[in-house]
Amino acid sequence: MTPDLTCYGDGIKSLADLVGDFDLRSPMDVHAWYRAEWQAIAEVLGFSQELEATLAPLRVVRDRLTAANQAGVDAFARWLRRQRPAISDSHARTQEAVLSQLITAGEKRGELWRVAADPTTLAAGACYDEAGQLRRAFYPDTAPGYFGEGWSGPPPRAESACGWTTPLVLHLGTFPWVYSSRIDGPAIGARWVSPNAAPALTGMRAMARLLEPAGNLRQDARQVASTYEQFAAHTAPLVARLPAYQPGRAVAGQLYRRGGFLYVHQGSLHLEGLAGSRGRIAVAAYNYVLRRFACFFSVRRAALRALIALPSDVQRIAESSADPCLRRHVEEVARAG
């Protein structure tokens, strides 16, 4: 049965097509697709060398999907160990504890892509100690941004020791670009590393779960689709101003539209940005974020197509989902026998 992604929006099928289709029942398809997607992630974030080392043994692994995801996370972990600590251990420990709580709650609700919570109900009140002063462990990202119109309330139910007056909101589906209003430069989440802890690794694991059938089907795709609609609405006018890439006629250093993504001819994406009404958006961040949306729906399509071949516990996730589009597909599969 052909999955119908239009239930999530008219442009969702085209979005998924940006990263291609694949068959979860084909080991070769799985190997090729997941390898390509992790290579794309690593190229943007800078751990391509580590990834090649972890991907090398996968040709002899039976469960290539799980192995590819683990290889990607392991490569990121190796890369993190070589990075200079950007935060203190106190900061990192609080982030780690809070992320664990948010991920657990987000998965339970089917809303891991974007997690939101009253910070005063989280570990240490989402505060950490810095030289005797309590500070917020995360940026209060509640103003309108590229992922939405903002999340200003309700305010914390208790008084915050470090000044929280709004919910804590993180976009883990696009990790390490986790803030709607701060995608103007390098990925902030990739800097969540201290001398003795790496909450960045927890964030990457959360993103990777959405690439697995179980984690993908557990997520209510309506949340992802609505966030994508906001992202597309605010970036489409910026992208439309750019010329389309034409081989043989491209100018060195010029930014182009190519294959649905942005491309700099004989130049670096990391130096480019687009200025819009929601602020500057780094071109590398644009491509990465767009690819995260596309990958989510490509995996969703593959999981729906292969649903009856997936393990029974994964099928039960789909059967009990709050996502009406997913439940409808499950019912259609059941009727088809």
mmCIF file of C-alpha atoms in Angstrom, residues 47-317:
data_model
loop_
_atom_site.group_PDB
_atom_site.id
_atom_site.type_symbol
_atom_site.label_atom_id
_atom_site.label_comp_id
_atom_site.label_asym_id
_atom_site.label_seq_id
_atom_site.Cartn_x
_atom_site.Cartn_y
_atom_site.Cartn_z
ATOM 1 C CA PHE A 47 32.831 14.925 11.883
ATOM 2 C CA SER A 48 33.116 13.287 8.453
ATOM 3 C CA GLN A 49 36.465 11.680 9.249
ATOM 4 C CA GLU A 50 35.144 10.098 12.438
ATOM 5 C CA LEU A 51 32.032 8.908 10.620
ATOM 6 C CA GLU A 52 33.938 7.064 7.920
ATOM 7 C CA ALA A 53 35.805 5.157 10.617
ATOM 8 C CA THR A 54 32.596 4.082 12.364
ATOM 9 C CA LEU A 55 30.709 3.265 9.147
ATOM 10 C CA ALA A 56 33.448 1.056 7.702
ATOM 11 C CA PRO A 57 32.442 -2.212 9.462
ATOM 12 C CA LEU A 58 28.718 -1.935 8.691
ATOM 13 C CA ARG A 59 28.687 -4.036 5.530
ATOM 14 C CA VAL A 60 28.866 -7.190 7.648
ATOM 15 C CA VAL A 61 26.222 -6.110 10.179
ATOM 16 C CA ARG A 62 22.768 -7.665 9.946
ATOM 17 C CA ASP A 63 20.683 -4.797 11.375
ATOM 18 C CA ARG A 64 22.111 -2.032 9.246
ATOM 19 C CA LEU A 65 19.592 0.602 10.276
ATOM 20 C CA THR A 66 20.334 0.420 13.991
ATOM 21 C CA ALA A 67 24.036 0.022 13.276
ATOM 22 C CA ALA A 68 24.138 3.044 10.962
ATOM 23 C CA ASN A 69 22.396 5.246 13.495
ATOM 24 C CA GLN A 70 24.703 4.045 16.249
ATOM 25 C CA ALA A 71 27.722 4.616 14.020
ATOM 26 C CA GLY A 72 26.591 8.186 13.408
ATOM 27 C CA VAL A 73 26.102 8.882 17.107
ATOM 28 C CA ASP A 74 29.419 7.211 17.971
ATOM 29 C CA ALA A 75 31.229 9.310 15.363
ATOM 30 C CA PHE A 76 29.699 12.467 16.802
ATOM 31 C CA ALA A 77 30.814 11.356 20.281
ATOM 32 C CA ARG A 78 34.387 10.866 19.049
ATOM 33 C CA TRP A 79 34.330 14.312 17.495
ATOM 34 C CA LEU A 80 32.968 15.878 20.689
ATOM 35 C CA ARG A 81 35.874 14.466 22.688
ATOM 36 C CA ARG A 82 38.240 16.512 20.536
ATOM 37 C CA GLN A 83 36.344 19.771 20.987
ATOM 38 C CA ARG A 84 37.344 22.424 23.473
ATOM 39 C CA PRO A 85 34.839 22.564 26.364
ATOM 40 C CA ALA A 86 32.444 25.460 25.873
ATOM 41 C CA ILE A 87 30.483 25.221 29.126
ATOM 42 C CA SER A 88 31.213 24.352 32.747
ATOM 43 C CA ASP A 89 30.589 20.950 34.323
ATOM 44 C CA SER A 90 27.852 22.487 36.474
ATOM 45 C CA HIS A 91 26.132 23.823 33.375
ATOM 46 C CA ALA A 92 26.521 20.532 31.517
ATOM 47 C CA ARG A 93 25.222 18.391 34.384
ATOM 48 C CA THR A 94 22.063 20.476 34.615
ATOM 49 C CA GLN A 95 21.580 20.377 30.849
ATOM 50 C CA GLU A 96 22.053 16.603 30.853
ATOM 51 C CA ALA A 97 19.482 16.069 33.597
ATOM 52 C CA VAL A 98 16.962 18.432 32.013
ATOM 53 C CA LEU A 99 17.383 16.919 28.551
ATOM 54 C CA SER A 100 16.769 13.436 29.941
ATOM 55 C CA GLN A 101 13.524 14.617 31.535
ATOM 56 C CA LEU A 102 12.380 16.445 28.415
ATOM 57 C CA ILE A 103 13.159 13.504 26.135
ATOM 58 C CA THR A 104 11.321 11.029 28.354
ATOM 59 C CA ALA A 105 8.252 13.264 28.562
ATOM 60 C CA GLY A 106 8.401 14.170 24.872
ATOM 61 C CA GLU A 107 8.502 10.552 23.750
ATOM 62 C CA LYS A 108 5.611 9.682 26.044
ATOM 63 C CA ARG A 109 3.478 12.469 24.545
ATOM 64 C CA GLY A 110 4.625 11.814 20.988
ATOM 65 C CA GLU A 111 6.176 15.281 20.860
ATOM 66 C CA LEU A 112 9.937 14.819 20.814
ATOM 67 C CA TRP A 113 10.502 17.075 17.794
ATOM 68 C CA ARG A 114 9.741 20.143 19.886
ATOM 69 C CA VAL A 115 9.754 19.796 23.655
ATOM 70 C CA ALA A 116 8.404 22.422 26.027
ATOM 71 C CA ALA A 117 8.090 22.468 29.795
ATOM 72 C CA ASP A 118 7.791 24.663 32.851
ATOM 73 C CA PRO A 119 11.478 25.024 33.771
ATOM 74 C CA THR A 120 10.729 25.212 37.493
ATOM 75 C CA THR A 121 9.458 21.606 37.348
ATOM 76 C CA LEU A 122 12.722 20.329 35.866
ATOM 77 C CA ALA A 123 16.009 19.268 37.451
ATOM 78 C CA ALA A 124 17.558 22.125 39.460
ATOM 79 C CA GLY A 125 14.818 24.360 38.076
ATOM 80 C CA ALA A 126 16.816 24.356 34.804
ATOM 81 C CA CYS A 127 19.393 26.506 36.635
ATOM 82 C CA TYR A 128 23.096 25.983 37.249
ATOM 83 C CA ASP A 129 25.625 27.581 39.558
ATOM 84 C CA GLU A 130 28.325 29.748 38.020
ATOM 85 C CA ALA A 131 30.718 31.255 40.578
ATOM 86 C CA GLY A 132 27.972 31.433 43.184
ATOM 87 C CA GLN A 133 25.361 32.879 40.844
ATOM 88 C CA LEU A 134 22.442 30.865 39.472
ATOM 89 C CA ARG A 135 21.998 31.076 35.709
ATOM 90 C CA ARG A 136 19.563 29.598 33.205
ATOM 91 C CA ALA A 137 20.849 26.352 31.686
ATOM 92 C CA PHE A 138 19.239 27.066 28.303
ATOM 93 C CA TYR A 139 18.347 30.101 26.235
ATOM 94 C CA PRO A 140 14.739 31.306 26.722
ATOM 95 C CA ASP A 141 13.715 30.811 23.098
ATOM 96 C CA THR A 142 10.125 32.022 23.160
ATOM 97 C CA ALA A 143 10.123 34.926 20.691
ATOM 98 C CA PRO A 144 8.859 34.491 17.114
ATOM 99 C CA GLY A 145 11.449 32.716 14.994
ATOM 100 C CA TYR A 146 11.855 30.508 11.955
ATOM 101 C CA PHE A 147 10.066 27.573 13.619
ATOM 102 C CA GLY A 148 6.990 29.418 14.815
ATOM 103 C CA GLU A 149 5.314 32.445 16.292
ATOM 104 C CA GLY A 150 6.835 31.964 19.729
ATOM 105 C CA TRP A 151 5.937 30.126 22.916
ATOM 106 C CA SER A 152 5.450 32.797 25.568
ATOM 107 C CA GLY A 153 3.296 31.003 28.099
ATOM 108 C CA PRO A 154 2.021 29.934 30.423
ATOM 109 C CA PRO A 155 4.624 31.358 32.818
ATOM 110 C CA PRO A 156 6.326 29.077 35.355
ATOM 111 C CA ARG A 157 4.019 28.061 38.193
ATOM 112 C CA ALA A 158 6.743 28.642 40.781
ATOM 113 C CA GLU A 159 9.292 31.399 41.217
ATOM 114 C CA SER A 160 12.487 30.652 39.316
ATOM 115 C CA ALA A 161 15.794 30.928 41.143
ATOM 116 C CA CYS A 162 17.564 31.958 37.942
ATOM 117 C CA GLY A 163 15.022 34.202 36.272
ATOM 118 C CA TRP A 164 12.891 31.931 34.105
ATOM 119 C CA THR A 165 9.673 33.747 33.170
ATOM 120 C CA THR A 166 8.688 31.621 30.156
ATOM 121 C CA PRO A 167 8.567 27.933 29.216
ATOM 122 C CA LEU A 168 11.743 26.112 28.223
ATOM 123 C CA VAL A 169 11.435 25.208 24.531
ATOM 124 C CA LEU A 170 13.905 23.088 22.554
ATOM 125 C CA HIS A 171 13.619 21.841 18.973
ATOM 126 C CA LEU A 172 15.325 18.465 19.280
ATOM 127 C CA GLY A 173 14.228 17.296 15.837
ATOM 128 C CA THR A 174 16.636 19.789 14.291
ATOM 129 C CA PHE A 175 19.410 19.299 16.851
ATOM 130 C CA PRO A 176 21.964 20.866 17.156
ATOM 131 C CA TRP A 177 20.028 23.912 15.904
ATOM 132 C CA VAL A 178 17.593 23.810 18.807
ATOM 133 C CA TYR A 179 16.424 27.428 19.034
ATOM 134 C CA SER A 180 13.881 28.939 16.658
ATOM 135 C CA SER A 181 15.342 32.425 16.968
ATOM 136 C CA ARG A 182 19.038 31.489 16.973
ATOM 137 C CA ILE A 183 19.929 29.786 13.710
ATOM 138 C CA ASP A 184 22.080 32.631 12.470
ATOM 139 C CA GLY A 185 25.422 30.897 12.968
ATOM 140 C CA PRO A 186 27.128 27.704 14.168
ATOM 141 C CA ALA A 187 24.928 25.138 15.889
ATOM 142 C CA ILE A 188 24.621 26.031 19.555
ATOM 143 C CA GLY A 189 23.743 22.496 20.642
ATOM 144 C CA ALA A 190 27.063 21.191 19.339
ATOM 145 C CA ARG A 191 28.793 23.415 21.919
ATOM 146 C CA TRP A 192 27.130 21.684 24.866
ATOM 147 C CA VAL A 193 30.389 20.117 26.007
ATOM 148 C CA SER A 194 32.183 20.503 29.334
ATOM 149 C CA PRO A 195 35.426 18.955 30.609
ATOM 150 C CA ASN A 196 33.553 15.957 32.029
ATOM 151 C CA ALA A 197 30.142 15.846 30.351
ATOM 152 C CA ALA A 198 28.568 16.123 26.906
ATOM 153 C CA PRO A 199 24.842 16.912 26.880
ATOM 154 C CA ALA A 200 25.318 17.486 23.147
ATOM 155 C CA LEU A 201 25.527 13.715 22.775
ATOM 156 C CA THR A 202 22.147 13.315 24.476
ATOM 157 C CA GLY A 203 20.692 15.817 22.040
ATOM 158 C CA MET A 204 22.139 13.970 19.054
ATOM 159 C CA ARG A 205 20.733 10.677 20.310
ATOM 160 C CA ALA A 206 17.285 12.266 20.524
ATOM 161 C CA MET A 207 17.518 13.496 16.937
ATOM 162 C CA ALA A 208 18.716 10.072 15.795
ATOM 163 C CA ARG A 209 15.726 8.341 17.406
ATOM 164 C CA LEU A 210 13.469 10.135 14.960
ATOM 165 C CA LEU A 211 15.355 8.429 12.121
ATOM 166 C CA GLU A 212 14.411 4.983 13.446
ATOM 167 C CA PRO A 213 10.982 3.484 12.628
ATOM 168 C CA ALA A 214 9.945 3.151 16.281
ATOM 169 C CA GLY A 215 10.991 6.667 17.248
ATOM 170 C CA ASN A 216 9.575 8.110 14.055
ATOM 171 C CA LEU A 217 6.175 6.443 14.473
ATOM 172 C CA ARG A 218 6.040 7.451 18.134
ATOM 173 C CA GLN A 219 6.287 11.112 17.097
ATOM 174 C CA ASP A 220 3.029 12.861 16.194
ATOM 175 C CA ALA A 221 3.925 14.026 12.697
ATOM 176 C CA ARG A 222 1.416 16.865 12.868
ATOM 177 C CA GLN A 223 3.827 18.713 15.155
ATOM 178 C CA VAL A 224 6.639 18.237 12.637
ATOM 179 C CA ALA A 225 4.458 19.287 9.704
ATOM 180 C CA SER A 226 3.225 22.451 11.421
ATOM 181 C CA THR A 227 6.784 23.438 12.349
ATOM 182 C CA TYR A 228 7.910 22.812 8.788
ATOM 183 C CA GLU A 229 5.090 24.990 7.462
ATOM 184 C CA GLN A 230 6.337 27.858 9.627
ATOM 185 C CA PHE A 231 9.920 27.288 8.526
ATOM 186 C CA ALA A 232 8.940 27.152 4.856
ATOM 187 C CA ALA A 233 6.723 30.230 5.095
ATOM 188 C CA HIS A 234 9.522 32.363 6.520
ATOM 189 C CA THR A 235 12.357 31.044 4.349
ATOM 190 C CA ALA A 236 10.651 30.586 0.961
ATOM 191 C CA PRO A 237 10.715 34.319 0.094
ATOM 192 C CA LEU A 238 14.430 34.465 0.927
ATOM 193 C CA VAL A 239 15.274 31.413 -1.157
ATOM 194 C CA ALA A 240 13.120 32.564 -4.080
ATOM 195 C CA ARG A 241 15.396 35.567 -4.575
ATOM 196 C CA LEU A 242 18.344 33.316 -5.388
ATOM 197 C CA PRO A 243 19.147 32.184 -8.935
ATOM 198 C CA ALA A 244 18.846 28.526 -9.892
ATOM 199 C CA TYR A 245 22.128 26.712 -10.411
ATOM 200 C CA GLN A 246 23.005 26.075 -14.062
ATOM 201 C CA PRO A 247 26.090 23.941 -14.753
ATOM 202 C CA GLY A 248 28.600 25.743 -16.914
ATOM 203 C CA ARG A 249 27.151 29.152 -16.128
ATOM 204 C CA ALA A 250 27.766 29.370 -12.388
ATOM 205 C CA VAL A 251 29.884 32.127 -10.861
ATOM 206 C CA ALA A 252 32.443 31.276 -8.180
ATOM 207 C CA GLY A 253 31.272 32.290 -4.721
ATOM 208 C CA GLN A 254 27.655 32.790 -5.816
ATOM 209 C CA LEU A 255 24.810 31.289 -3.791
ATOM 210 C CA TYR A 256 22.321 29.223 -5.800
ATOM 211 C CA ARG A 257 19.242 27.034 -5.461
ATOM 212 C CA ARG A 258 20.081 23.461 -6.439
ATOM 213 C CA GLY A 259 18.036 20.302 -5.949
ATOM 214 C CA GLY A 260 15.857 21.893 -3.294
ATOM 215 C CA PHE A 261 18.828 22.971 -1.176
ATOM 216 C CA LEU A 262 21.250 25.897 -1.303
ATOM 217 C CA TYR A 263 24.655 25.650 -2.914
ATOM 218 C CA VAL A 264 27.702 27.901 -3.140
ATOM 219 C CA HIS A 265 29.681 27.398 -6.330
ATOM 220 C CA GLN A 266 33.339 26.929 -5.456
ATOM 221 C CA GLY A 267 32.767 28.343 -1.990
ATOM 222 C CA SER A 268 31.752 27.504 1.561
ATOM 223 C CA LEU A 269 28.178 27.319 2.807
ATOM 224 C CA HIS A 270 29.406 28.108 6.305
ATOM 225 C CA LEU A 271 30.228 31.679 5.286
ATOM 226 C CA GLU A 272 26.835 32.444 3.768
ATOM 227 C CA GLY A 273 23.583 33.648 5.282
ATOM 228 C CA LEU A 274 20.162 34.975 4.350
ATOM 229 C CA ALA A 275 18.604 38.029 5.987
ATOM 230 C CA GLY A 276 14.896 37.834 6.679
ATOM 231 C CA SER A 277 12.194 39.311 8.872
ATOM 232 C CA ARG A 278 12.983 36.738 11.577
ATOM 233 C CA GLY A 279 16.668 37.603 11.515
ATOM 234 C CA ARG A 280 19.643 36.091 9.757
ATOM 235 C CA ILE A 281 19.629 32.389 8.962
ATOM 236 C CA ALA A 282 22.924 30.688 8.202
ATOM 237 C CA VAL A 283 22.836 28.818 4.898
ATOM 238 C CA ALA A 284 24.430 25.734 6.449
ATOM 239 C CA ALA A 285 21.699 25.790 9.097
ATOM 240 C CA TYR A 286 19.005 26.209 6.440
ATOM 241 C CA ASN A 287 20.170 23.145 4.521
ATOM 242 C CA TYR A 288 20.585 21.088 7.673
ATOM 243 C CA VAL A 289 17.182 21.991 9.109
ATOM 244 C CA LEU A 290 15.404 21.430 5.797
ATOM 245 C CA ARG A 291 17.070 18.041 5.533
ATOM 246 C CA ARG A 292 15.909 17.087 9.038
ATOM 247 C CA PHE A 293 12.295 17.753 8.044
ATOM 248 C CA ALA A 294 12.751 15.862 4.771
ATOM 249 C CA CYS A 295 14.384 12.894 6.495
ATOM 250 C CA PHE A 296 11.623 12.649 9.063
ATOM 251 C CA PHE A 297 8.940 12.302 6.420
ATOM 252 C CA SER A 298 11.044 10.025 4.235
ATOM 253 C CA VAL A 299 11.436 7.649 7.188
ATOM 254 C CA ARG A 300 7.724 8.013 7.987
ATOM 255 C CA ARG A 301 6.853 7.031 4.415
ATOM 256 C CA ALA A 302 9.205 4.052 4.484
ATOM 257 C CA ALA A 303 7.877 2.924 7.873
ATOM 258 C CA LEU A 304 4.264 3.117 6.712
ATOM 259 C CA ARG A 305 5.022 1.151 3.567
ATOM 260 C CA ALA A 306 6.800 -1.580 5.527
ATOM 261 C CA LEU A 307 4.495 -1.478 8.559
ATOM 262 C CA ILE A 308 3.293 -5.091 8.451
ATOM 263 C CA ALA A 309 6.904 -6.266 8.177
ATOM 264 C CA LEU A 310 8.073 -4.286 11.213
ATOM 265 C CA PRO A 311 8.343 -5.878 14.680
ATOM 266 C CA SER A 312 5.049 -6.231 16.547
ATOM 267 C CA ASP A 313 6.049 -3.699 19.212
ATOM 268 C CA VAL A 314 6.672 -1.089 16.504
ATOM 269 C CA GLN A 315 3.305 -1.867 14.926
ATOM 270 C CA ARG A 316 1.643 -1.328 18.302
ATOM 271 C CA ILE A 317 3.205 2.133 18.505
#
